[in-house]
mmCIF file of C-alpha atoms and ligand atoms in Angstrom:
data_model
loop_
_atom_site.group_PDB
_atom_site.id
_atom_site.type_symbol
_atom_site.label_atom_id
_atom_site.label_comp_id
_atom_site.label_asym_id
_atom_site.label_seq_id
_atom_site.Cartn_x
_atom_site.Cartn_y
_atom_site.Cartn_z
ATOM 1 C CA MET A 2 0.000 0.000 0.000
ATOM 2 C CA ARG A 3 1.094 3.548 -0.786
ATOM 3 C CA ILE A 4 -0.158 6.437 1.363
ATOM 4 C CA ASP A 5 0.277 10.053 0.274
ATOM 5 C CA PHE A 6 -0.462 12.772 2.814
ATOM 6 C CA VAL A 7 -1.433 16.194 1.511
ATOM 7 C CA THR A 8 -0.280 18.517 4.273
ATOM 8 C CA LEU A 9 1.054 22.000 5.058
ATOM 9 C CA PHE A 10 3.150 20.374 7.829
ATOM 10 C CA PRO A 11 5.133 17.452 6.348
ATOM 11 C CA GLY A 12 7.597 17.697 9.250
ATOM 12 C CA MET A 13 4.990 16.135 11.563
ATOM 13 C CA PHE A 14 5.029 12.772 9.774
ATOM 14 C CA PRO A 15 8.401 10.976 10.025
ATOM 15 C CA SER A 16 8.408 10.499 13.811
ATOM 16 C CA VAL A 17 5.123 8.581 13.591
ATOM 17 C CA MET A 18 5.352 7.016 10.146
ATOM 18 C CA ASP A 19 8.992 5.838 10.478
ATOM 19 C CA ALA A 20 8.623 4.207 13.894
ATOM 20 C CA SER A 21 7.615 0.796 15.202
ATOM 21 C CA MET A 22 5.150 -1.261 13.133
ATOM 22 C CA MET A 23 5.001 1.228 10.258
ATOM 23 C CA ALA A 24 8.802 1.281 9.954
ATOM 24 C CA ARG A 25 8.744 -2.532 9.810
ATOM 25 C CA ALA A 26 5.987 -2.478 7.172
ATOM 26 C CA LYS A 27 8.105 -0.130 5.054
ATOM 27 C CA GLU A 28 11.218 -2.324 5.431
ATOM 28 C CA LYS A 29 9.176 -5.356 4.334
ATOM 29 C CA GLY A 30 8.033 -3.441 1.237
ATOM 30 C CA LEU A 31 4.369 -3.597 2.322
ATOM 31 C CA LEU A 32 3.940 0.127 2.980
ATOM 32 C CA ASP A 33 5.310 3.231 1.377
ATOM 33 C CA TRP A 34 4.399 6.809 2.182
ATOM 34 C CA GLY A 35 5.136 10.400 1.255
ATOM 35 C CA CYS A 36 3.970 13.963 1.759
ATOM 36 C CA VAL A 37 3.045 16.647 -0.695
ATOM 37 C CA ASN A 38 2.720 20.279 0.407
ATOM 38 C CA PRO A 39 0.024 22.511 -1.126
ATOM 39 C CA ARG A 40 2.356 25.459 -0.469
ATOM 40 C CA ASP A 41 4.637 24.115 -3.199
ATOM 41 C CA PHE A 42 1.701 24.499 -5.612
ATOM 42 C CA ALA A 43 0.750 28.061 -4.637
ATOM 43 C CA GLU A 44 0.374 30.370 -7.575
ATOM 44 C CA ASP A 45 1.692 33.662 -6.169
ATOM 45 C CA LYS A 46 5.115 34.797 -5.056
ATOM 46 C CA HIS A 47 4.207 34.639 -1.356
ATOM 47 C CA HIS A 48 3.115 30.973 -1.683
ATOM 48 C CA LYS A 49 -0.299 31.842 -0.266
ATOM 49 C CA VAL A 50 -2.526 28.858 0.598
ATOM 50 C CA ASP A 51 -5.259 30.490 2.724
ATOM 51 C CA ASP A 52 -7.720 33.319 2.238
ATOM 52 C CA ARG A 53 -10.690 35.031 3.926
ATOM 53 C CA PRO A 54 -14.183 33.529 3.621
ATOM 54 C CA PHE A 55 -16.634 35.239 1.254
ATOM 55 C CA GLY A 56 -19.578 36.551 3.271
ATOM 56 C CA GLY A 57 -17.314 37.388 6.183
ATOM 57 C CA GLY A 58 -16.627 35.615 9.440
ATOM 58 C CA PRO A 59 -13.583 34.857 11.518
ATOM 59 C CA GLY A 60 -10.486 33.027 10.375
ATOM 60 C CA MET A 61 -9.145 31.790 7.108
ATOM 61 C CA LEU A 62 -9.944 28.983 4.674
ATOM 62 C CA MET A 63 -7.672 26.802 2.598
ATOM 63 C CA MET A 64 -7.791 28.017 -0.987
ATOM 64 C CA ALA A 65 -9.018 25.609 -3.659
ATOM 65 C CA GLY A 66 -6.163 26.110 -6.170
ATOM 66 C CA PRO A 67 -3.024 24.962 -4.311
ATOM 67 C CA LEU A 68 -4.805 22.084 -2.528
ATOM 68 C CA ALA A 69 -6.361 20.784 -5.774
ATOM 69 C CA LYS A 70 -3.007 20.867 -7.551
ATOM 70 C CA ALA A 71 -1.283 19.071 -4.654
ATOM 71 C CA ILE A 72 -3.939 16.326 -4.680
ATOM 72 C CA LYS A 73 -3.684 15.970 -8.468
ATOM 73 C CA SER A 74 0.099 15.513 -8.205
ATOM 74 C CA VAL A 75 -0.276 12.311 -6.146
ATOM 75 C CA LYS A 76 -3.676 10.962 -7.208
ATOM 76 C CA LYS A 77 -3.534 7.905 -9.515
ATOM 77 C CA LYS A 78 -6.274 5.815 -11.171
ATOM 78 C CA ASN A 79 -6.186 3.346 -8.271
ATOM 79 C CA SER A 80 -6.145 5.953 -5.491
ATOM 80 C CA LYS A 81 -8.834 6.458 -2.865
ATOM 81 C CA THR A 82 -8.820 10.128 -1.840
ATOM 82 C CA ILE A 83 -9.980 10.843 1.715
ATOM 83 C CA LEU A 84 -10.516 14.093 3.604
ATOM 84 C CA LEU A 85 -10.136 13.991 7.381
ATOM 85 C CA SER A 86 -12.684 16.364 8.884
ATOM 86 C CA PRO A 87 -15.032 16.676 11.850
ATOM 87 C CA GLN A 88 -17.905 16.425 9.337
ATOM 88 C CA GLY A 89 -16.878 12.970 8.095
ATOM 89 C CA ASN A 90 -18.322 9.527 8.792
ATOM 90 C CA ILE A 91 -16.906 8.158 12.033
ATOM 91 C CA PHE A 92 -13.863 5.987 11.338
ATOM 92 C CA ASN A 93 -13.868 2.508 12.893
ATOM 93 C CA ASP A 94 -12.275 -0.932 12.584
ATOM 94 C CA LYS A 95 -14.653 -1.930 9.788
ATOM 95 C CA THR A 96 -13.620 1.094 7.705
ATOM 96 C CA ALA A 97 -9.964 0.338 8.499
ATOM 97 C CA LEU A 98 -10.345 -3.221 7.162
ATOM 98 C CA ARG A 99 -12.032 -1.985 3.976
ATOM 99 C CA LEU A 100 -9.319 0.641 3.374
ATOM 100 C CA SER A 101 -6.555 -1.928 4.039
ATOM 101 C CA ARG A 102 -7.554 -3.574 0.742
ATOM 102 C CA GLU A 103 -6.879 -0.393 -1.282
ATOM 103 C CA GLU A 104 -3.674 -0.019 -3.300
ATOM 104 C CA ARG A 105 -3.217 3.726 -2.723
ATOM 105 C CA LEU A 106 -4.657 6.210 -0.243
ATOM 106 C CA VAL A 107 -4.424 9.980 -0.502
ATOM 107 C CA LEU A 108 -5.122 11.437 2.973
ATOM 108 C CA VAL A 109 -5.859 15.149 2.863
ATOM 109 C CA CYS A 110 -5.154 17.202 5.982
ATOM 110 C CA GLY A 111 -7.162 20.409 6.365
ATOM 111 C CA HIS A 112 -6.126 23.453 8.382
ATOM 112 C CA TYR A 113 -7.401 26.873 9.420
ATOM 113 C CA GLU A 114 -11.212 27.006 9.745
ATOM 114 C CA GLY A 115 -11.731 24.566 6.885
ATOM 115 C CA MET A 116 -11.582 24.649 3.122
ATOM 116 C CA ASP A 117 -13.327 25.964 0.039
ATOM 117 C CA GLU A 118 -16.465 23.827 -0.459
ATOM 118 C CA ARG A 119 -15.733 23.448 -4.177
ATOM 119 C CA LEU A 120 -12.912 21.029 -3.302
ATOM 120 C CA MET A 121 -15.410 18.429 -2.057
ATOM 121 C CA PRO A 122 -15.885 16.639 -5.419
ATOM 122 C CA LEU A 123 -12.162 15.713 -5.284
ATOM 123 C CA PHE A 124 -12.774 13.404 -2.314
ATOM 124 C CA ASP A 125 -14.063 9.831 -2.506
ATOM 125 C CA GLU A 126 -14.750 9.886 1.224
ATOM 126 C CA GLU A 127 -14.814 12.200 4.224
ATOM 127 C CA LEU A 128 -13.823 10.575 7.523
ATOM 128 C CA SER A 129 -13.746 11.764 11.133
ATOM 129 C CA VAL A 130 -11.743 10.045 13.871
ATOM 130 C CA GLY A 131 -14.207 11.219 16.530
ATOM 131 C CA ASP A 132 -16.507 14.001 17.625
ATOM 132 C CA PHE A 133 -13.897 16.598 18.433
ATOM 133 C CA VAL A 134 -11.910 19.269 16.622
ATOM 134 C CA VAL A 135 -8.129 19.427 16.347
ATOM 135 C CA THR A 136 -5.958 22.104 14.757
ATOM 136 C CA GLY A 137 -5.212 20.159 11.610
ATOM 137 C CA GLY A 138 -6.001 16.889 9.863
ATOM 138 C CA GLU A 139 -2.439 15.561 10.358
ATOM 139 C CA LEU A 140 -3.016 13.639 13.605
ATOM 140 C CA PRO A 141 -6.344 12.183 12.371
ATOM 141 C CA ALA A 142 -4.646 11.165 9.092
ATOM 142 C CA MET A 143 -1.809 9.387 10.890
ATOM 143 C CA LEU A 144 -4.310 7.661 13.164
ATOM 144 C CA VAL A 145 -6.128 6.329 10.108
ATOM 145 C CA ALA A 146 -2.828 5.367 8.440
ATOM 146 C CA ASP A 147 -1.758 3.349 11.504
ATOM 147 C CA ALA A 148 -5.108 1.579 11.924
ATOM 148 C CA VAL A 149 -5.209 0.712 8.206
ATOM 149 C CA ALA A 150 -1.542 -0.286 7.802
ATOM 150 C CA ARG A 151 -1.640 -2.849 10.620
ATOM 151 C CA LEU A 152 -4.449 -4.668 8.782
ATOM 152 C CA VAL A 153 -2.506 -4.937 5.510
ATOM 153 C CA PRO A 154 -1.708 -8.659 5.179
ATOM 154 C CA GLY A 155 1.821 -9.420 6.385
ATOM 155 C CA VAL A 156 2.358 -6.212 8.370
ATOM 156 C CA LEU A 157 1.680 -7.672 11.801
ATOM 157 C CA LYS A 158 3.666 -10.587 13.155
ATOM 158 C CA LYS A 159 1.602 -13.770 13.437
ATOM 159 C CA GLU A 160 1.099 -13.470 17.210
ATOM 160 C CA GLU A 161 -0.011 -9.825 16.881
ATOM 161 C CA ALA A 162 -2.420 -10.654 14.066
ATOM 162 C CA ALA A 163 -4.419 -12.935 16.359
ATOM 163 C CA ALA A 164 -4.754 -10.119 18.878
ATOM 164 C CA SER A 165 -6.040 -7.769 16.198
ATOM 165 C CA GLU A 166 -9.087 -9.992 15.840
ATOM 166 C CA SER A 167 -10.295 -8.956 19.275
ATOM 167 C CA PHE A 168 -12.308 -6.094 17.826
ATOM 168 C CA ALA A 169 -13.686 -8.450 15.209
ATOM 169 C CA THR A 170 -15.272 -10.498 18.014
ATOM 170 C CA GLY A 171 -17.267 -7.378 18.883
ATOM 171 C CA LEU A 172 -15.970 -7.595 22.459
ATOM 172 C CA LEU A 173 -13.286 -5.750 24.378
ATOM 173 C CA ASP A 174 -10.041 -7.567 25.168
ATOM 174 C CA PHE A 175 -9.946 -9.996 28.077
ATOM 175 C CA PRO A 176 -7.692 -9.022 31.037
ATOM 176 C CA GLN A 177 -4.066 -10.099 30.681
ATOM 177 C CA TYR A 178 -1.215 -10.608 33.140
ATOM 178 C CA THR A 179 2.526 -11.126 33.060
ATOM 179 C CA ARG A 180 5.182 -11.609 35.738
ATOM 180 C CA PRO A 181 5.374 -11.232 38.673
ATOM 181 C CA ARG A 182 2.718 -13.680 39.771
ATOM 182 C CA VAL A 183 1.868 -11.498 42.779
ATOM 183 C CA TRP A 184 2.247 -7.723 42.519
ATOM 184 C CA ARG A 185 1.366 -5.300 45.317
ATOM 185 C CA GLY A 186 -0.498 -8.090 46.994
ATOM 186 C CA ARG A 187 -2.619 -8.865 43.941
ATOM 187 C CA ALA A 188 -2.384 -12.379 42.499
ATOM 188 C CA VAL A 189 -2.912 -13.377 38.884
ATOM 189 C CA PRO A 190 -6.122 -15.493 38.476
ATOM 190 C CA GLU A 191 -5.267 -19.111 39.344
ATOM 191 C CA ILE A 192 -6.926 -20.596 36.249
ATOM 192 C CA LEU A 193 -4.206 -19.077 34.009
ATOM 193 C CA PHE A 194 -1.671 -21.503 35.560
ATOM 194 C CA SER A 195 -3.923 -24.566 35.194
ATOM 195 C CA GLY A 196 -2.609 -25.590 31.772
ATOM 196 C CA ASP A 197 -6.202 -26.379 30.803
ATOM 197 C CA HIS A 198 -6.471 -24.413 27.530
ATOM 198 C CA ALA A 199 -10.189 -24.999 27.056
ATOM 199 C CA LYS A 200 -10.928 -23.740 30.570
ATOM 200 C CA ILE A 201 -8.657 -20.721 30.037
ATOM 201 C CA ALA A 202 -10.390 -19.866 26.752
ATOM 202 C CA GLU A 203 -13.772 -20.120 28.460
ATOM 203 C CA TRP A 204 -12.603 -17.876 31.351
ATOM 204 C CA ARG A 205 -11.248 -15.303 28.881
ATOM 205 C CA ARG A 206 -14.478 -15.189 26.899
ATOM 206 C CA ALA A 207 -16.538 -14.668 30.037
ATOM 207 C CA ALA A 208 -14.093 -11.980 31.272
ATOM 208 C CA ALA A 209 -14.234 -10.191 27.893
ATOM 209 C CA LEU A 210 -18.021 -10.251 27.998
ATOM 210 C CA LYS A 211 -18.063 -8.864 31.548
ATOM 211 C CA ALA A 212 -15.578 -6.077 30.667
ATOM 212 C CA THR A 213 -17.647 -5.154 27.614
ATOM 213 C CA LYS A 214 -20.876 -5.049 29.650
ATOM 214 C CA ARG A 215 -19.248 -2.741 32.185
ATOM 215 C CA LYS A 216 -17.199 -0.417 29.954
ATOM 216 C CA ARG A 217 -18.945 -0.453 26.551
ATOM 217 C CA PRO A 218 -22.513 -1.774 26.807
ATOM 218 C CA ASP A 219 -23.239 -0.082 23.462
ATOM 219 C CA LEU A 220 -21.029 -2.682 21.719
ATOM 220 C CA LEU A 221 -23.219 -5.515 23.014
ATOM 221 C CA GLU A 222 -26.426 -3.810 21.941
ATOM 222 C CA ARG A 223 -25.055 -3.515 18.396
ATOM 223 C CA ALA A 224 -23.997 -7.182 18.266
HETATM 224 C C1 LIG B 195 -11.167 19.942 7.625
HETATM 225 C C2 LIG B 195 -12.085 20.923 7.925
HETATM 226 C C3 LIG B 195 -10.391 16.114 11.533
HETATM 227 C C4 LIG B 195 -10.145 19.664 8.521
HETATM 228 C C5 LIG B 195 -11.973 21.629 9.094
HETATM 229 C C6 LIG B 195 -9.808 17.323 11.212
HETATM 230 C C7 LIG B 195 -10.958 16.983 13.681
HETATM 231 C C8 LIG B 195 -10.968 15.931 12.764
HETATM 232 C C9 LIG B 195 -10.003 20.381 9.707
HETATM 233 C C10 LIG B 195 -10.942 21.376 10.001
HETATM 234 C C11 LIG B 195 -9.827 18.357 12.163
HETATM 235 C C12 LIG B 195 -11.607 14.625 13.130
HETATM 236 C C13 LIG B 195 -9.771 22.972 11.459
HETATM 237 C C14 LIG B 195 -12.036 22.208 12.027
HETATM 238 C C15 LIG B 195 -8.861 20.059 10.638
HETATM 239 N N1 LIG B 195 -10.405 18.135 13.379
HETATM 240 N N2 LIG B 195 -12.451 14.595 14.154
HETATM 241 N N3 LIG B 195 -9.304 19.594 11.924
HETATM 242 N N4 LIG B 195 -10.871 22.114 11.188
HETATM 243 O O1 LIG B 195 -11.361 13.632 12.479
#
């Protein structure tokens, strides 16, 4: 998969995109990414990318011209072009799985108070990572990139891949423990040392169900 970010702040990306799982995915040749800056496509000598809204009001908007040219420079026939915005459909694991099957994503990061409405036809989708506003689309875009990349076949190690199915069960994760066996007077549940794998699986399912009921009852109602 190739991911192109359209962003006024390309410097934000390497620390996230070149670390951990995404670095490994790149080394394996499963993921490739880059940034393109609308400022490099500005048409005037001051490299202007924002302007005041017609009709008045506070703040600035991203201009259509530079952003459209930046998108065009990375968009290919097999690209899916996505705007991150508070107005988008809420992003979830199901969307992540669907996007993980795409060959190329173009993730467009907005800034200022928003963008010229006439850009909207350039997007195949508008996604939101939650009901809140952040300064720019960069963090939402990287969040989507991470969630999608880890579902690209081969990116996760085998043992991690199994864990990623936990959301697919529709339940929260079961509680997990590692050494020491007793910590601050609290012992790890005895059943986990029984060696009885069927019993352990049964305990984990019940514990996952209980955790889901307590923390996210809405997930159960949907299932
Ligand atoms: C597009 C339009 C995404 C992008 C307006 C982006 C929250 C999310 C932005 C804006 C974002 C989200 C500046 C309001 C950038 N904020 N929930 N901000 N704003 O996914």
